[in-house]
mmCIF file of C-alpha atoms and ligand atoms in Angstrom:
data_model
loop_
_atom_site.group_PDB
_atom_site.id
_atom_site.type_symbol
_atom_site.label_atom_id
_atom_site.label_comp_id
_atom_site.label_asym_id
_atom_site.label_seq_id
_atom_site.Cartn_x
_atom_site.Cartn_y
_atom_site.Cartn_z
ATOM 1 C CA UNK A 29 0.000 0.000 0.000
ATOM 2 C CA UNK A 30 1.003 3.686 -0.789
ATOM 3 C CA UNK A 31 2.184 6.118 2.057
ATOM 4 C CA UNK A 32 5.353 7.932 1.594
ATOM 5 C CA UNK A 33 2.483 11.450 1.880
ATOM 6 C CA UNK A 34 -0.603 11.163 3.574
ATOM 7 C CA UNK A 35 -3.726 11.126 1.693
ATOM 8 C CA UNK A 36 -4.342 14.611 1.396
ATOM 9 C CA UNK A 37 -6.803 16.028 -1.837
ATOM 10 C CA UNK A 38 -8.846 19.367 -1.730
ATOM 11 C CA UNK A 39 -11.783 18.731 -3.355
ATOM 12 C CA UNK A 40 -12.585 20.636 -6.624
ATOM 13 C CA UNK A 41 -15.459 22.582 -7.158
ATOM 14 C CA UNK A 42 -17.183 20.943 -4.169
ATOM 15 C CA UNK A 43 -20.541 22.938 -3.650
ATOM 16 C CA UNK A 44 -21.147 24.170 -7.197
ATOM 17 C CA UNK A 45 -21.173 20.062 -8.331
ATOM 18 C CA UNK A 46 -23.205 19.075 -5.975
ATOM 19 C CA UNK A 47 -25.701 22.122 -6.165
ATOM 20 C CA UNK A 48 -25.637 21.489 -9.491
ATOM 21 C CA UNK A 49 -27.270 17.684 -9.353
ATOM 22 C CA UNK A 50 -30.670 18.730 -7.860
ATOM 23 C CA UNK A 51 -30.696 15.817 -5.227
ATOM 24 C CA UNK A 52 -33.090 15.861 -2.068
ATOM 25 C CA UNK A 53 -33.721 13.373 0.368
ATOM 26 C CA UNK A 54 -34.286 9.785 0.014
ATOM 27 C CA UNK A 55 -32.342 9.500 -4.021
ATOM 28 C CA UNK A 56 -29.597 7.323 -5.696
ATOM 29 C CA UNK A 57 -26.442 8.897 -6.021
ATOM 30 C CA UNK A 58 -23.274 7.779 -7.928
ATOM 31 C CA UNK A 59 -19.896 9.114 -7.347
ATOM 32 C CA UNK A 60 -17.584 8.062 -10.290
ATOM 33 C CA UNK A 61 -14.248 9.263 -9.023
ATOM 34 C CA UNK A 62 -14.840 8.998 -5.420
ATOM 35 C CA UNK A 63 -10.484 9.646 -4.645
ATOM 36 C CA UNK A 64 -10.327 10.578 -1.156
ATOM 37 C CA UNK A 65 -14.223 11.402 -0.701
ATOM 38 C CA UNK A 66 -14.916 15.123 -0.719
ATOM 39 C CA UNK A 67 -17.402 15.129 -3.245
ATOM 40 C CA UNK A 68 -18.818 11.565 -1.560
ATOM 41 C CA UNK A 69 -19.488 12.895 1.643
ATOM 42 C CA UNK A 70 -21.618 16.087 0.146
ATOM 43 C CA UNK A 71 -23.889 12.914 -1.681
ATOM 44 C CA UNK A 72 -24.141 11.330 1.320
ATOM 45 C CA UNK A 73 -25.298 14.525 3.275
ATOM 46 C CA UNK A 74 -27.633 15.495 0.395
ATOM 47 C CA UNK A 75 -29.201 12.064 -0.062
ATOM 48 C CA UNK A 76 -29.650 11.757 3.561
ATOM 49 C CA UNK A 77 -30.369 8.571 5.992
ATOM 50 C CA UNK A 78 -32.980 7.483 3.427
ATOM 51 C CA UNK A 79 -30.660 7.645 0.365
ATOM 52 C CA UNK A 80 -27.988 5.958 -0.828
ATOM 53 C CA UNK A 81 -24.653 6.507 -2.795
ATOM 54 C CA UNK A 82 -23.077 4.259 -4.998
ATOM 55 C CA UNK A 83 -18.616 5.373 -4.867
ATOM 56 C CA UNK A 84 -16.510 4.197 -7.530
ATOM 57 C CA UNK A 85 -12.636 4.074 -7.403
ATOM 58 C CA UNK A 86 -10.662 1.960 -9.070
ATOM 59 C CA UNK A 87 -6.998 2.838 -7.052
ATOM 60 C CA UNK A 88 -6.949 -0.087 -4.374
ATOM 61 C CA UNK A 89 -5.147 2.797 -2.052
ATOM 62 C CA UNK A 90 -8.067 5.431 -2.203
ATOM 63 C CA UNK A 91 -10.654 2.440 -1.553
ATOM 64 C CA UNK A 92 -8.417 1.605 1.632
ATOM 65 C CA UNK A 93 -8.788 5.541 2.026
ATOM 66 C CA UNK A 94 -12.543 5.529 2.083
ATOM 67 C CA UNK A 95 -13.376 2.656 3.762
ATOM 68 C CA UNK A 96 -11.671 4.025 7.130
ATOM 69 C CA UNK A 97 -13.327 7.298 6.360
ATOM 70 C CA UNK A 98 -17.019 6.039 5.791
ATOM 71 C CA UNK A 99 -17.047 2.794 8.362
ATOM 72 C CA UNK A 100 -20.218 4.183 9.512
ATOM 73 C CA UNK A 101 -22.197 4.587 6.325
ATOM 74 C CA UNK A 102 -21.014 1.670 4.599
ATOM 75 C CA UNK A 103 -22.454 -0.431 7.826
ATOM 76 C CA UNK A 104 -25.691 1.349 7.813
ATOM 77 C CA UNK A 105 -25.857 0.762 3.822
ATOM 78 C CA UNK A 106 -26.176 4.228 3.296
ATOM 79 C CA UNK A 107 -22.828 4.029 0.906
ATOM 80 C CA UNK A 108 -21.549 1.404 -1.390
ATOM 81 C CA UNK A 109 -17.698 1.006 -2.411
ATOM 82 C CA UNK A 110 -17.096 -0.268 -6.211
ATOM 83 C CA UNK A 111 -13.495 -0.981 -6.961
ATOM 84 C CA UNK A 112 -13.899 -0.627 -10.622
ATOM 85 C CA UNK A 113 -12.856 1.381 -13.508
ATOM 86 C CA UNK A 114 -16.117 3.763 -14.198
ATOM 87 C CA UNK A 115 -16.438 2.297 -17.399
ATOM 88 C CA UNK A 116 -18.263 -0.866 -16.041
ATOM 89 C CA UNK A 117 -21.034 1.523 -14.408
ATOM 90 C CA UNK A 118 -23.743 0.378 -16.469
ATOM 91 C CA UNK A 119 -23.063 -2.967 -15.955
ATOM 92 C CA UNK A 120 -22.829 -2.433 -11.755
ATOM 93 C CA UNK A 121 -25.907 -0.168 -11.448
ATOM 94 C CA UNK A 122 -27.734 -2.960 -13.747
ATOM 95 C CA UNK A 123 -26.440 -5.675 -10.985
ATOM 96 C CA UNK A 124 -28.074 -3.485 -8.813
ATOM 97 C CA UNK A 125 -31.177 -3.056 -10.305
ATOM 98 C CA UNK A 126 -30.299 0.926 -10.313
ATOM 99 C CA UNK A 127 -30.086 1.378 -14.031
ATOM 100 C CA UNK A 128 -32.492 4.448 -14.613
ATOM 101 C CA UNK A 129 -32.675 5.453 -10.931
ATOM 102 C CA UNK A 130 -29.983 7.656 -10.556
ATOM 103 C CA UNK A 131 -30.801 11.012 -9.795
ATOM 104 C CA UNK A 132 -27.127 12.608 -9.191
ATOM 105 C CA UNK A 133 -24.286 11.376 -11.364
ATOM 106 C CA UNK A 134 -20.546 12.660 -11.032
ATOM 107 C CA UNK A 135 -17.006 12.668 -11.979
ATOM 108 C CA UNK A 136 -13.632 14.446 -11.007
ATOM 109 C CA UNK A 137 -12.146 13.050 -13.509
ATOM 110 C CA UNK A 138 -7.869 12.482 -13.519
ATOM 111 C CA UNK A 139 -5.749 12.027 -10.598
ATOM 112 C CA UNK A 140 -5.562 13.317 -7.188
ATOM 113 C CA UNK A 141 -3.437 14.747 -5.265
ATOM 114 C CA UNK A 142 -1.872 12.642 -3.073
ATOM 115 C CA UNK A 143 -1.606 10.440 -6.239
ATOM 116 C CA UNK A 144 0.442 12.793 -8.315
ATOM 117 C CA UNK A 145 2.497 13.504 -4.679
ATOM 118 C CA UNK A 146 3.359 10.314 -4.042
ATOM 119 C CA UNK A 147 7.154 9.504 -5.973
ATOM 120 C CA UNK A 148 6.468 5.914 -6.072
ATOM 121 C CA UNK A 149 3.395 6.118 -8.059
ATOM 122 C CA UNK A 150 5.081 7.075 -10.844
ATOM 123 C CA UNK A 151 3.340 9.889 -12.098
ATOM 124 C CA UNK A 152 5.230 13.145 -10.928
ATOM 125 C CA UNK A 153 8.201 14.202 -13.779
ATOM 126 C CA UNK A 154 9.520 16.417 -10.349
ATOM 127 C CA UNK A 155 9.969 13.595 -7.956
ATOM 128 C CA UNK A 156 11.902 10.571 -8.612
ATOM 129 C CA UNK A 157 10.020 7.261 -8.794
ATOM 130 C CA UNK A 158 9.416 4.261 -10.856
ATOM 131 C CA UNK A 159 7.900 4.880 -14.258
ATOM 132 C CA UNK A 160 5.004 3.340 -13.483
ATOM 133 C CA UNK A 161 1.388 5.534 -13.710
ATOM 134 C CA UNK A 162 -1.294 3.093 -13.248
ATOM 135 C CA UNK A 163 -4.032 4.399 -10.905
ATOM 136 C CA UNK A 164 -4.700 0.630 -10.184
ATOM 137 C CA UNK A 165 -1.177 -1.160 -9.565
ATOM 138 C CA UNK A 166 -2.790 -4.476 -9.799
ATOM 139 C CA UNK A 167 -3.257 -4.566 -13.545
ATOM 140 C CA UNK A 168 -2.171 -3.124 -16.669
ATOM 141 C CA UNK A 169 0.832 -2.074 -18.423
ATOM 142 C CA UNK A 170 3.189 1.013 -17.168
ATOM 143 C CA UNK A 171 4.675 3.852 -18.609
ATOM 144 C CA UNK A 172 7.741 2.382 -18.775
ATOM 145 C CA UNK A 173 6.821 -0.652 -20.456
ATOM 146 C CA UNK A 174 5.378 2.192 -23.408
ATOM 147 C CA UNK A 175 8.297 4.258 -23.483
ATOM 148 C CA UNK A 176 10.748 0.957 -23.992
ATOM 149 C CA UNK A 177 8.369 -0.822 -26.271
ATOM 150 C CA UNK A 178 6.601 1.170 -28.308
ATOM 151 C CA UNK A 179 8.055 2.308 -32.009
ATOM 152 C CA UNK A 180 9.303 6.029 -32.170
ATOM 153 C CA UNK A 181 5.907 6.472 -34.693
ATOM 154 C CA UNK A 182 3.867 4.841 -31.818
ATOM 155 C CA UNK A 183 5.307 7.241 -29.668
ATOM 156 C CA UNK A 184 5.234 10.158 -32.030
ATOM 157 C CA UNK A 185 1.684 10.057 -32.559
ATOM 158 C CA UNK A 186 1.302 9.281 -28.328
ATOM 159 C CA UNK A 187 2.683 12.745 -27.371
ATOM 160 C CA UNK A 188 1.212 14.618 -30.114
ATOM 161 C CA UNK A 189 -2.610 13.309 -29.529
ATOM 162 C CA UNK A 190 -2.764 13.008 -26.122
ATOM 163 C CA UNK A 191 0.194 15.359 -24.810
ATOM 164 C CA UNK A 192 -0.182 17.754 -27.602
ATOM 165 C CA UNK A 193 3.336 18.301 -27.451
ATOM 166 C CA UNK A 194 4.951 20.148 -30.940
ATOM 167 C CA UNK A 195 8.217 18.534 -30.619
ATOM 168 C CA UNK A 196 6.589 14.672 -30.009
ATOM 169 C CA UNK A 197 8.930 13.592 -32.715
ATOM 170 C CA UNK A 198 12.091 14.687 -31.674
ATOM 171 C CA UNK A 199 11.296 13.083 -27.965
ATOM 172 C CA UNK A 200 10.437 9.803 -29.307
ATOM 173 C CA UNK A 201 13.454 9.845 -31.276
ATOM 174 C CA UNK A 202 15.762 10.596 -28.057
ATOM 175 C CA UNK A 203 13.600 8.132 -26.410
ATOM 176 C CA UNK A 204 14.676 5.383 -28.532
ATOM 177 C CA UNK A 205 18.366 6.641 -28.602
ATOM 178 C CA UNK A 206 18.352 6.351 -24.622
ATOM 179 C CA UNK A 207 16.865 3.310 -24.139
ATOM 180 C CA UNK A 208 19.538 1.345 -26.468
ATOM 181 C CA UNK A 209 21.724 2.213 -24.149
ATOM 182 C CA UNK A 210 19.306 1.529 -20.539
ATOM 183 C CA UNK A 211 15.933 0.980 -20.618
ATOM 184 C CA UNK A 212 13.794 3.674 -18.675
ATOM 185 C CA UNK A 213 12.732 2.693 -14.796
ATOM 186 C CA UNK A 214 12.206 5.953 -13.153
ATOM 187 C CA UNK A 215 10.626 9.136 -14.160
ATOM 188 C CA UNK A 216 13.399 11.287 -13.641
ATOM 189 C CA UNK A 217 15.412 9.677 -16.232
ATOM 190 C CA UNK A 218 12.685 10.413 -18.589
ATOM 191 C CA UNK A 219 12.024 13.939 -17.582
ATOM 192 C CA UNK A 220 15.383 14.615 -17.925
ATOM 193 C CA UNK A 221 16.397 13.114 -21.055
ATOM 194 C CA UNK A 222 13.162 15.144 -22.164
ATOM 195 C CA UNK A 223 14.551 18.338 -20.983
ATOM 196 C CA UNK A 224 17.387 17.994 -22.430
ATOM 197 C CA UNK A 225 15.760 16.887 -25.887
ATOM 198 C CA UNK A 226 13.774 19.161 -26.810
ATOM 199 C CA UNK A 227 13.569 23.420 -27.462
ATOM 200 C CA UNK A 228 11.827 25.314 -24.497
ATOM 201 C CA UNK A 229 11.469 28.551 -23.168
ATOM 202 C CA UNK A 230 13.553 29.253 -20.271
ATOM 203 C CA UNK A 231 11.230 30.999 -18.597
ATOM 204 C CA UNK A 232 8.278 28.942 -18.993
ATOM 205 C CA UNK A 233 6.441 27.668 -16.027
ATOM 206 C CA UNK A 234 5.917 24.427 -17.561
ATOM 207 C CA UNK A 235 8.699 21.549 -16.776
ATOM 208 C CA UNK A 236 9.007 20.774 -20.554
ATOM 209 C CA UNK A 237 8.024 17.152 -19.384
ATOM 210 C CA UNK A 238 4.646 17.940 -19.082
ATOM 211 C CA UNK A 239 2.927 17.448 -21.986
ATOM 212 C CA UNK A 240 4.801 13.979 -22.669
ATOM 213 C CA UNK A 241 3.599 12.710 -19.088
ATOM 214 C CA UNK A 242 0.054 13.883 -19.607
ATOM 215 C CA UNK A 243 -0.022 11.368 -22.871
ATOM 216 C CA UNK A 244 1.999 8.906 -21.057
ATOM 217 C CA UNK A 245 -0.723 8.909 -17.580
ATOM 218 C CA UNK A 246 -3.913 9.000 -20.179
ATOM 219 C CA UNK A 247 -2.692 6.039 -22.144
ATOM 220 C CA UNK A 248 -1.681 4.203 -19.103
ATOM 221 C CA UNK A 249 -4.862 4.067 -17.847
ATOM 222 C CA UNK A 250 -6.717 4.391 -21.433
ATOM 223 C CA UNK A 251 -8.202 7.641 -20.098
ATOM 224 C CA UNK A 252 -10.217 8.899 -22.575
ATOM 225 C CA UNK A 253 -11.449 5.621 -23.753
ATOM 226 C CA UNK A 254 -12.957 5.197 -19.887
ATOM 227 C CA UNK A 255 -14.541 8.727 -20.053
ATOM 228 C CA UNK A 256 -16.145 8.064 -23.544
ATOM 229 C CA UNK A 257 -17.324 4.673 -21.821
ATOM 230 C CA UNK A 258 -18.709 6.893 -18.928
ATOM 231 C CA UNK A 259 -20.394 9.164 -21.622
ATOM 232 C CA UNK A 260 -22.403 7.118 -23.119
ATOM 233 C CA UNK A 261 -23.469 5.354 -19.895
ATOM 234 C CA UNK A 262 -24.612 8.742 -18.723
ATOM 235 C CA UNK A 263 -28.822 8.298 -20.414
ATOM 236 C CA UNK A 264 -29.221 5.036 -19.148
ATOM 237 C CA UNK A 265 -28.050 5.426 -15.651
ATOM 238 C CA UNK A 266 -30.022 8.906 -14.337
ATOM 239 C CA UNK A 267 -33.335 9.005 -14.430
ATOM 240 C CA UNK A 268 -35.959 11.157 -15.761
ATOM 241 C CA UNK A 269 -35.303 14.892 -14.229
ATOM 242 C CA UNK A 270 -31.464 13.099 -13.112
ATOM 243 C CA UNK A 271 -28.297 15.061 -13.741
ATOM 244 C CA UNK A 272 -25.108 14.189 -14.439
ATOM 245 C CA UNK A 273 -22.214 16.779 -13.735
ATOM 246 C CA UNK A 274 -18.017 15.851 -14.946
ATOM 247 C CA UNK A 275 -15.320 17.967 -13.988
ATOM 248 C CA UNK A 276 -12.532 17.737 -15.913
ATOM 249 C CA UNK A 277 -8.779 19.049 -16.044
ATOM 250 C CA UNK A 278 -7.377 19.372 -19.940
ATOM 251 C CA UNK A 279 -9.166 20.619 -23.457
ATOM 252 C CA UNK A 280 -8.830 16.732 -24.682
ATOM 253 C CA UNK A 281 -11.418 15.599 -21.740
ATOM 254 C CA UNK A 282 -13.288 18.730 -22.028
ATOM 255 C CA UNK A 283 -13.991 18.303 -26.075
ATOM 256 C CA UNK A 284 -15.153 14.831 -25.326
ATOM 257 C CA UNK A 285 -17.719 16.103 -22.507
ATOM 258 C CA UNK A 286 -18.715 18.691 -24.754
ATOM 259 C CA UNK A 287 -19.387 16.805 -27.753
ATOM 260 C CA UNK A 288 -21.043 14.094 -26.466
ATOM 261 C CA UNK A 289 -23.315 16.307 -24.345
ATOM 262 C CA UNK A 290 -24.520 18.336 -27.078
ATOM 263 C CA UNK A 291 -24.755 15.158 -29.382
ATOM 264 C CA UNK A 292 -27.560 13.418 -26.188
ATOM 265 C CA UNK A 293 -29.485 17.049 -26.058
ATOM 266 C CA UNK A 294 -29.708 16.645 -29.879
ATOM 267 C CA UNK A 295 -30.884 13.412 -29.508
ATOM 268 C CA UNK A 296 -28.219 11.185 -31.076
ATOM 269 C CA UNK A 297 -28.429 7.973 -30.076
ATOM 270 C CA UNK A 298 -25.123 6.300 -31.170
ATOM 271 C CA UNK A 299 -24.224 8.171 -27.591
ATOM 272 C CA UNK A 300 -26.214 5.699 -25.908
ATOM 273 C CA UNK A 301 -24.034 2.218 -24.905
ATOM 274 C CA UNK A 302 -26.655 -0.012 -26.904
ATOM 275 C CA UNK A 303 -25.368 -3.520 -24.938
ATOM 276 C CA UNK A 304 -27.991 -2.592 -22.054
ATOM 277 C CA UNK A 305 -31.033 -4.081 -21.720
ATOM 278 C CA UNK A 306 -33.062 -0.840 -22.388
ATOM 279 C CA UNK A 307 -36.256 -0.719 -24.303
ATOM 280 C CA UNK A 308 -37.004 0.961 -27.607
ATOM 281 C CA UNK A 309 -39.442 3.704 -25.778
ATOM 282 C CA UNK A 310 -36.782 4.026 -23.120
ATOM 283 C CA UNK A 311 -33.815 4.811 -25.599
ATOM 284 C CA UNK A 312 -36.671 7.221 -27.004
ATOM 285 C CA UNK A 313 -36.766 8.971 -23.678
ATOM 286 C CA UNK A 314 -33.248 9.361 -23.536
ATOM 287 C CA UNK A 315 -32.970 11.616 -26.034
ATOM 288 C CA UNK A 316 -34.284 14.207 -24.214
ATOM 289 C CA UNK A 317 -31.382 16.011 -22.669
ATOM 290 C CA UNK A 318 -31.334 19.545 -21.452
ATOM 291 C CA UNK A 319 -27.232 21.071 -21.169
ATOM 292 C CA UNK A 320 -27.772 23.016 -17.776
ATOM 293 C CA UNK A 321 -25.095 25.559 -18.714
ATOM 294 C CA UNK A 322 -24.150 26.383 -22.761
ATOM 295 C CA UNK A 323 -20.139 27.291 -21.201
ATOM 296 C CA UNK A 324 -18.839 25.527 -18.213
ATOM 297 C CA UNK A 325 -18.190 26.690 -14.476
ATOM 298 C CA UNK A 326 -14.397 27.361 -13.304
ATOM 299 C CA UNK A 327 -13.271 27.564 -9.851
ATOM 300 C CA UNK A 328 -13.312 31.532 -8.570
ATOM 301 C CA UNK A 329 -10.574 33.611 -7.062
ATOM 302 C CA UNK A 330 -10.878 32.146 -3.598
ATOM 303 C CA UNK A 331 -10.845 28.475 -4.625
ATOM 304 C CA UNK A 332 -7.513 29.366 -7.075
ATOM 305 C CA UNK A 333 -5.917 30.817 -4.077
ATOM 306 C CA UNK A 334 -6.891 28.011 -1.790
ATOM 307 C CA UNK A 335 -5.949 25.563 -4.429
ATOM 308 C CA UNK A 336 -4.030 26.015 -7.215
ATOM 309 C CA UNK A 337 -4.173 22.646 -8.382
ATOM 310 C CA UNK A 338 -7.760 23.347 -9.276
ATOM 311 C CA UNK A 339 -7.278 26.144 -12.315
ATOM 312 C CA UNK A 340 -7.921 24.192 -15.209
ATOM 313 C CA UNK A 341 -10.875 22.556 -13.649
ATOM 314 C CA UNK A 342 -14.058 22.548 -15.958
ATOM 315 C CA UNK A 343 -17.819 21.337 -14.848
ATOM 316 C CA UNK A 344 -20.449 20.589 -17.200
ATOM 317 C CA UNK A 345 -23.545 19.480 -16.413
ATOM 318 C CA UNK A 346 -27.035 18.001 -18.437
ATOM 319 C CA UNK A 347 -30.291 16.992 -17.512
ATOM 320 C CA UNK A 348 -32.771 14.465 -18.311
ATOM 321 C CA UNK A 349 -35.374 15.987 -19.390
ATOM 322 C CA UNK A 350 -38.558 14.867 -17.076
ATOM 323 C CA UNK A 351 -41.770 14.334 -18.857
HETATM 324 C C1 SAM B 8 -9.550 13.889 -8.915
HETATM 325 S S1 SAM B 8 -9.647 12.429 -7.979
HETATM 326 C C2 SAM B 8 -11.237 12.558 -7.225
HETATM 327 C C3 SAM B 8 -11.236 13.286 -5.923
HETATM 328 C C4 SAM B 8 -12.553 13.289 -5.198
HETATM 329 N N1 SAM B 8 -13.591 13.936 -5.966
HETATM 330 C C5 SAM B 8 -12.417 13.950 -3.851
HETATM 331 O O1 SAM B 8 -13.034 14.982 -3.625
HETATM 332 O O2 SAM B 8 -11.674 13.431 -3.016
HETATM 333 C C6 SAM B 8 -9.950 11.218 -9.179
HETATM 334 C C7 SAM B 8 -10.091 9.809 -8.622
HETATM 335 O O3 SAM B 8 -10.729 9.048 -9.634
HETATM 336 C C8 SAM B 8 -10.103 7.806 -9.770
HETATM 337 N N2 SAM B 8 -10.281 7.439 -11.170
HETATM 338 C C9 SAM B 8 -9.820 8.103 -12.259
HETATM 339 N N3 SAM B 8 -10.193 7.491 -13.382
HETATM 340 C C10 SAM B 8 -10.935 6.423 -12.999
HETATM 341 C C11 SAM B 8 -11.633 5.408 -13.720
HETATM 342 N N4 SAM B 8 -11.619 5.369 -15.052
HETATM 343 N N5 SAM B 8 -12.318 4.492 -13.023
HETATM 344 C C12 SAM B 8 -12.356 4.534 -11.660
HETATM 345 N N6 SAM B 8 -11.695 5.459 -10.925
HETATM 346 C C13 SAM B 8 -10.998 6.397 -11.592
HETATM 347 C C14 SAM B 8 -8.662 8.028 -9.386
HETATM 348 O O4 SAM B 8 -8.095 6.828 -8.889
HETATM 349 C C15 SAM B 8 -8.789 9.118 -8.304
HETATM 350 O O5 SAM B 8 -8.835 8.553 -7.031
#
């Protein structure tokens, strides 16, 4: 188990997601992200004695996290722990019988803190650990398997989609210079054979690393295929009048949210994951979406103060339409 830091995450946007999901007392709630439980606990508060929330997290050390912190709820029933990538929602809440019943759905989608902090997770290009990334250490393959395996177009076309990095090329080519001579283990030796690969701006407050572990974490844990998963779970898991609300951290995540929010208020179905057992007049009802806000909420001046880590936070929001 993790703990070279504590598990230590300010929660993002705390009160305007969960004002934003219209719950009262007595509903179903669903926490996709549920990290070290900020946004949990404000489901659990809304929903009440009478309600329940459903928390998904698919890092075995926040589970460990939120099982000390909720003891008391998860005896009375009141909260449920999935350890699960969010992808398999439908297929829980269906187990459940829940499918449809939801009225509050959410995501903080990424990392968290204490994640990113601790070195031996593998995902900080400032702290020396093993190159690993995985949220869930159990399965999967690591960064470093990627950066010693994969082909220098492989790579190429890795940092330029999902790190939009300019100079993805020229990286992938050191890459494969550098590992001829020692495969990659820890991150430092890849942020620093970065730095000193590529062109940057001395002055820039970005470690020129950045971009090239941002592709590196999202492919890891096939990021964007789990949040286009998540997206078109979203109609069959709320119910009529049910919201879903997604905060995310980078344009990529945000242009997927965006799209496929728009594409459910227009009615387009093939945003609707057609493996669950749904009926033809229910898929007809799920076309009626409602996007609560046309542009998304940011945190304000206090919460960028308080938390820094939260500035390129984005929350978007969309309704089921009742009848
Ligand atoms: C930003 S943190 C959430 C923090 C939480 N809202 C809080 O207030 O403490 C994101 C969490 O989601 C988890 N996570 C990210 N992607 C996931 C996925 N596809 N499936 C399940 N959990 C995921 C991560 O392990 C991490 O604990």
């Amino acid at each position: 188990m993790t703990n070279s830091v504590p598990f230590e995450h300010i929660t993002v946007l705390r009160e305007e997601l969960l004002d934003s999901l219209g719950l009262t007392q007595g509903d179903y709630a669903v926490d996709c992200t549920a990290g070290g439980g900020g946004h949990t606990q404000g489901l659990l508060e809304r929903v009440g004695p009478t309600g329940k929330v459903i928390a998904i997290d698919r890092d075995p050390w926040a589970q460990s996290v939120l099982k000390a912190r909720f003891a008391q709820e998860l005896e009375s029933g009141n909260l449920e722990l999935i350890a699960a990538p969010f992808s398999q929602i439908a297929a829980e809440l269906c187990q459940r019988n829940l499918a449809g019943k939801v009225q509050g759905l959410c995501a903080d989608i990424g990392v968290s803190s204490p994640q990113l902090d601790a070195a031996e997770r593998g995902f900080s290009f400032a702290k020396d650990g093993p190159l690993d990334m995985r949220m869930d250490q159990t399965q999967g393959v690591t960064a470093a398997d990627i950066v010693n395996e994969w082909s220098v177009p492989d790579l190429t076309r890795l940092f330029r989609d999902y790190g939009e990095d300019p100079q993805a090329r020229r990286i992938a080519q050191a890459i494969e210079r550098e590992r001829a001579r020692k495969p990659f283990e820890r991150t430092l030796d890849l942020a620093d054979l970065v730095a000193s690969s590529v062109h940057y701006k001395e002055r820039s407050r970005r470690h020129p690393a950045t971009r090239v572990f941002q592709a590196l974490r999202i492919e890891v844990n096939g990021e964007l295929r789990e949040l286009e998963a998540l997206l078109k779970n979203v109609g069959p898991t709320i119910k009529l009048g049910g919201r879903c609300a997604i905060i995310s951290f980078h344009s990529l995540e945000d242009r997927l949210i965006k799209v496929a929010f728009r594409a459910l208020a227009e009615g387009h179905v093939k945003h609707i994951d057609k493996r669950l057992p749904i009926t033809a007049v229910e898929i007809d009802k799920l076309k009626k979406f409602t996007i609560i806000k046309p542009f998304p909420r940011i945190p304000g001046d206090i919460e960028l103060e308080q938390n820094p880590r939260s500035r390129s936070a984005k929350l978007r929001v969309i309704e089921k339409k009742g009848d």
